[in-house]
Amino acid sequence: ETGVTQTPRHLVMGMTNKKSLKCEQHLGHNAMYWYKQSAKKPLELMFVYSLEERVENNSVPSRFSPECPNSSHLFLHLHTLQPEDSALYLCASSQSGREQFFGPGTRLTVL
Amino acid sequence: GENVEQHPSTLSVQEGDSAVIKCTYSDSASNYFPWYKQELGKRPQLIIDIRSNVGEKKDQRIAVTLNKTAKHFSLHITETQPEDSAVYFCAASRADSNYQLIWGAGTKLIIKP
C-alpha cells in the first residue's frame, strides 16, 4: 500500500452503534488529520495530530473520539451518532506545513 | 474568526476557454495558499500552491496569482479540457499553526464540449 489508506470505504450504522474508522499513512509524514466533507460545505477540520500540535475543533461533538497511537496510524471512534453526521470522512497526512495528502475517504451513513 | 471565501460556487466554460476561480482570505498573516482538485468520487489532490513571498506561479495550463494587499488569490486554467471538470478548493494557512488550513467552500467547474 502506498500513500494514505482508509478503512472501511463505506459504513452504514445505526444511531446506537459503535464503530471505528482507520487511517494509515505510508509517507513518513509527521502530521495526520481528520476532515468531514459534507455537500456544498467547506472541508471541516475535525482533528490534527502532530508532535507539536494536537488540535481538536471545539465544534466537533464528543461522539467523535480520535486516537493516534503513532505517527502512521489514526483512528476515529464513533458512538451514538446522529443522521446529520452522515458525510465523507477524509484522513490526510503532511510533513509539517507542506502538501496534505488525502486518503480515499469513508462514506458514512447514519440511519 | 478566520475564513476563506471562494467564488463562484459553480463555473461553466466552453472547452478551450479559460477559467478563473477567486478566493479572499481574512488572516493577513497567512503565508501559504494551496489549490486542490477533487474529481467526482475521488480524493482532493494538490494541483498548485503559492507562498506569500511570490506573486505568481505557473505550471503548464494552470497558474495562481496572489495579491497580499487585497488578500485575495486566484486560480487560472487556460485551454480547458474535459478532464478539468472537478471541484476546486482553495485554502489559506493559519498564522498560529504549522499544520492547519482554512478552506474555501469549493467551485464546481464544468467544461462544456
Short mmCIF file of C-alpha atoms in Angstrom, two decimals:
data_model
loop_
_atom_site.label_atom_id
_atom_site.label_comp_id
_atom_site.label_asym_id
_atom_site.label_seq_id
_atom_site.Cartn_x
_atom_site.Cartn_y
_atom_site.Cartn_z
CA GLU A 1 0.00 0.00 0.00
CA THR A 2 1.22 3.46 -0.76
CA GLY A 3 0.07 6.94 0.21
CA VAL A 4 -2.80 7.26 2.64
CA THR A 5 -5.26 4.41 3.10
CA GLN A 6 -8.58 4.36 4.90
CA THR A 7 -10.89 1.58 6.00
CA PRO A 8 -13.70 0.94 5.66
CA ARG A 9 -14.57 2.76 2.45
CA HIS A 10 -18.28 2.65 3.21
CA LEU A 11 -20.05 2.34 6.54
CA VAL A 12 -23.72 2.24 7.43
CA MET A 13 -24.53 2.36 11.10
CA GLY A 14 -27.43 2.88 13.42
CA MET A 15 -27.51 5.63 15.97
CA THR A 16 -26.75 3.25 18.82
CA ASN A 17 -23.79 1.51 17.19
CA LYS A 18 -20.12 1.95 17.96
CA LYS A 19 -17.66 1.81 15.09
CA SER A 20 -14.16 3.00 14.26
CA LEU A 21 -12.59 4.46 11.15
CA LYS A 22 -8.96 3.66 10.46
CA CYS A 23 -6.35 5.65 8.59
CA GLU A 24 -2.77 4.69 7.80
CA GLN A 25 -0.13 6.76 6.05
CA HIS A 26 2.90 5.21 4.35
CA LEU A 27 4.66 8.50 3.56
CA GLY A 28 6.72 9.07 6.69
CA HIS A 29 4.81 12.25 7.47
CA ASN A 30 4.70 13.84 10.89
CA ALA A 31 1.09 15.07 10.96
CA MET A 32 -2.30 13.46 10.40
CA TYR A 33 -5.75 14.97 10.06
CA TRP A 34 -9.44 14.06 10.12
CA TYR A 35 -11.77 16.10 7.94
CA LYS A 36 -15.52 15.94 7.48
CA GLN A 37 -16.79 16.68 3.97
CA SER A 38 -20.48 17.44 3.56
CA ALA A 39 -22.16 18.52 0.34
CA LYS A 40 -21.75 22.21 -0.53
CA LYS A 41 -19.71 22.98 2.60
CA PRO A 42 -16.03 23.70 3.11
CA LEU A 43 -13.83 20.90 4.29
CA GLU A 44 -14.26 20.88 8.06
CA LEU A 45 -11.12 20.12 10.05
CA MET A 46 -12.00 17.88 12.96
CA PHE A 47 -8.63 16.94 14.45
CA VAL A 48 -4.92 17.41 13.84
CA TYR A 49 -2.21 15.25 15.37
CA SER A 50 1.49 16.05 15.19
CA LEU A 51 4.44 16.14 17.53
CA GLU A 52 3.93 19.86 18.03
CA GLU A 53 0.18 20.18 17.88
CA ARG A 54 -2.90 18.31 18.86
CA VAL A 55 -5.87 20.30 17.73
CA GLU A 56 -9.45 19.45 18.39
CA ASN A 57 -12.04 21.58 16.69
CA ASN A 58 -14.27 22.72 19.54
CA SER A 59 -17.35 22.38 17.39
CA VAL A 60 -16.85 18.63 16.93
CA PRO A 61 -19.26 16.70 19.19
CA SER A 62 -17.87 14.34 21.80
CA ARG A 63 -19.48 11.40 20.00
CA PHE A 64 -16.39 11.58 17.74
CA SER A 65 -13.24 10.45 19.54
CA PRO A 66 -9.82 10.41 17.85
CA GLU A 67 -6.91 8.17 18.66
CA CYS A 68 -3.37 8.48 17.31
CA PRO A 69 -1.20 5.62 18.64
CA ASN A 70 1.79 6.55 16.45
CA SER A 71 2.73 8.83 13.57
CA SER A 72 1.44 6.39 10.94
CA HIS A 73 -1.98 5.49 12.29
CA LEU A 74 -5.06 7.49 13.13
CA PHE A 75 -8.45 6.30 14.28
CA LEU A 76 -11.82 7.96 14.62
CA HIS A 77 -14.09 6.23 17.11
CA LEU A 78 -17.78 6.79 16.59
CA HIS A 79 -20.61 6.27 19.06
CA THR A 80 -24.26 7.29 19.26
CA LEU A 81 -24.06 9.26 16.05
CA GLN A 82 -26.85 11.32 14.56
CA PRO A 83 -28.17 11.29 10.97
CA GLU A 84 -26.57 14.71 10.37
CA ASP A 85 -23.19 13.06 10.90
CA SER A 86 -23.60 11.28 7.58
CA ALA A 87 -20.79 12.56 5.36
CA LEU A 88 -17.49 11.66 3.75
CA TYR A 89 -14.72 11.43 6.34
CA LEU A 90 -11.30 12.14 4.91
CA CYS A 91 -7.98 11.41 6.51
CA ALA A 92 -4.88 13.31 5.40
CA SER A 93 -1.21 13.49 6.28
CA SER A 94 1.53 16.02 5.72
CA GLN A 95 5.12 16.74 6.55
CA SER A 96 4.93 19.86 8.70
CA GLY A 97 3.12 22.64 6.81
CA ARG A 98 3.55 21.22 3.35
CA GLU A 99 1.16 19.49 0.98
CA GLN A 100 -1.59 17.45 2.58
CA PHE A 101 -2.12 14.02 1.05
CA PHE A 102 -5.64 12.69 1.38
CA GLY A 103 -6.95 9.18 1.73
CA PRO A 104 -9.90 7.94 -0.35
CA GLY A 105 -12.36 8.65 2.46
CA THR A 106 -15.01 6.70 4.31
CA ARG A 107 -18.58 7.34 3.20
CA LEU A 108 -20.57 7.20 6.43
CA THR A 109 -24.35 6.84 6.55
CA VAL A 110 -26.12 7.06 9.89
CA LEU A 111 -29.61 5.65 9.91
CA GLY B 1 -12.64 34.06 13.10
CA GLU B 2 -10.52 33.41 10.06
CA ASN B 3 -12.30 32.43 6.87
CA VAL B 4 -11.75 31.97 3.15
CA GLU B 5 -14.43 32.98 0.67
CA GLN B 6 -14.41 31.30 -2.73
CA HIS B 7 -16.28 32.37 -5.88
CA PRO B 8 -18.03 31.31 -7.94
CA SER B 9 -19.61 28.20 -6.47
CA THR B 10 -20.23 26.85 -9.97
CA LEU B 11 -18.46 27.78 -13.19
CA SER B 12 -19.34 26.51 -16.63
CA VAL B 13 -16.96 27.22 -19.52
CA GLN B 14 -16.64 26.08 -23.09
CA GLU B 15 -13.84 23.61 -23.77
CA GLY B 16 -10.76 25.53 -24.84
CA ASP B 17 -11.73 28.68 -22.96
CA SER B 18 -10.11 29.92 -19.75
CA ALA B 19 -11.49 29.56 -16.22
CA VAL B 20 -10.77 31.77 -13.23
CA ILE B 21 -11.65 31.00 -9.61
CA LYS B 22 -11.13 33.60 -6.90
CA CYS B 23 -10.58 33.37 -3.17
CA THR B 24 -10.37 36.00 -0.46
CA TYR B 25 -8.82 35.36 2.92
CA SER B 26 -9.15 37.23 6.18
CA ASP B 27 -5.93 36.47 8.09
CA SER B 28 -3.27 38.86 6.87
CA ALA B 29 -0.60 36.62 8.40
CA SER B 30 -1.49 33.65 6.15
CA ASN B 31 1.55 32.76 4.07
CA TYR B 32 0.69 29.57 2.19
CA PHE B 33 -2.11 29.16 -0.35
CA PRO B 34 -2.74 25.77 -1.95
CA TRP B 35 -5.31 24.76 -4.54
CA TYR B 36 -6.79 21.27 -4.55
CA LYS B 37 -8.76 19.48 -7.25
CA GLN B 38 -11.34 16.84 -6.37
CA GLU B 39 -12.74 14.79 -9.20
CA LEU B 40 -16.09 13.09 -8.70
CA GLY B 41 -15.76 10.23 -6.25
CA LYS B 42 -12.06 10.82 -5.68
CA ARG B 43 -9.87 12.37 -3.03
CA PRO B 44 -8.69 16.01 -3.13
CA GLN B 45 -5.25 16.41 -4.68
CA LEU B 46 -2.92 19.39 -4.68
CA ILE B 47 -2.56 20.96 -8.12
CA ILE B 48 -0.61 24.11 -7.34
CA ASP B 49 0.37 26.23 -4.36
CA ILE B 50 1.94 29.60 -3.71
CA ARG B 51 3.72 31.20 -0.79
CA SER B 52 3.39 34.81 0.22
CA ASN B 53 6.86 35.78 -0.98
CA VAL B 54 5.84 35.42 -4.65
CA GLY B 55 3.03 36.99 -6.63
CA GLU B 56 2.51 34.40 -9.34
CA LYS B 57 3.30 30.78 -10.07
CA LYS B 58 2.63 28.82 -13.23
CA ASP B 59 2.60 25.13 -14.09
CA GLN B 60 1.69 24.39 -17.70
CA ARG B 61 -2.00 25.33 -18.12
CA ILE B 62 -2.61 26.36 -14.54
CA ALA B 63 -1.43 29.46 -12.70
CA VAL B 64 -2.06 31.06 -9.36
CA THR B 65 -1.78 34.77 -8.59
CA LEU B 66 -1.60 36.33 -5.14
CA ASN B 67 -2.40 39.89 -4.11
CA LYS B 68 -1.34 40.22 -0.48
CA THR B 69 -2.54 43.80 -0.17
CA ALA B 70 -6.06 42.90 -1.20
CA LYS B 71 -5.83 39.48 0.48
CA HIS B 72 -7.01 37.54 -2.48
CA PHE B 73 -5.62 34.85 -4.74
CA SER B 74 -6.89 33.29 -7.94
CA LEU B 75 -6.58 30.09 -9.93
CA HIS B 76 -6.33 30.42 -13.69
CA ILE B 77 -6.80 27.46 -16.04
CA THR B 78 -6.17 28.07 -19.73
CA GLU B 79 -7.21 25.94 -22.72
CA THR B 80 -9.65 23.99 -20.56
CA GLN B 81 -10.17 20.30 -21.30
CA PRO B 82 -12.89 17.83 -20.26
CA GLU B 83 -10.58 16.35 -17.63
CA ASP B 84 -10.50 19.72 -15.87
CA SER B 85 -14.11 19.14 -14.77
CA ALA B 86 -13.97 18.80 -10.99
CA VAL B 87 -14.46 20.69 -7.73
CA TYR B 88 -11.62 23.04 -6.90
CA PHE B 89 -10.84 24.11 -3.34
CA CYS B 90 -8.64 26.98 -2.26
CA ALA B 91 -7.12 27.20 1.20
CA ALA B 92 -5.01 29.54 3.31
CA SER B 93 -2.67 28.68 6.14
CA ARG B 94 -3.46 29.71 9.68
CA ALA B 95 -0.86 32.02 11.13
CA ASP B 96 -0.94 30.32 14.52
CA SER B 97 -0.38 26.82 13.20
CA ASN B 98 2.21 24.93 11.18
CA TYR B 99 -0.41 22.46 10.02
CA GLN B 100 -3.91 23.89 9.79
CA LEU B 101 -5.52 25.24 6.64
CA ILE B 102 -8.68 27.31 6.29
CA TRP B 103 -10.66 26.01 3.33
CA GLY B 104 -12.90 27.67 0.80
CA ALA B 105 -16.29 26.10 0.06
CA GLY B 106 -15.26 24.87 -3.38
CA THR B 107 -16.03 25.67 -7.02
CA LYS B 108 -17.60 23.12 -9.30
CA LEU B 109 -16.02 23.59 -12.73
CA ILE B 110 -17.96 22.23 -15.67
CA ILE B 111 -16.29 22.04 -19.07
CA LYS B 112 -18.82 22.05 -21.89
CA PRO B 113 -17.81 20.14 -25.04
#
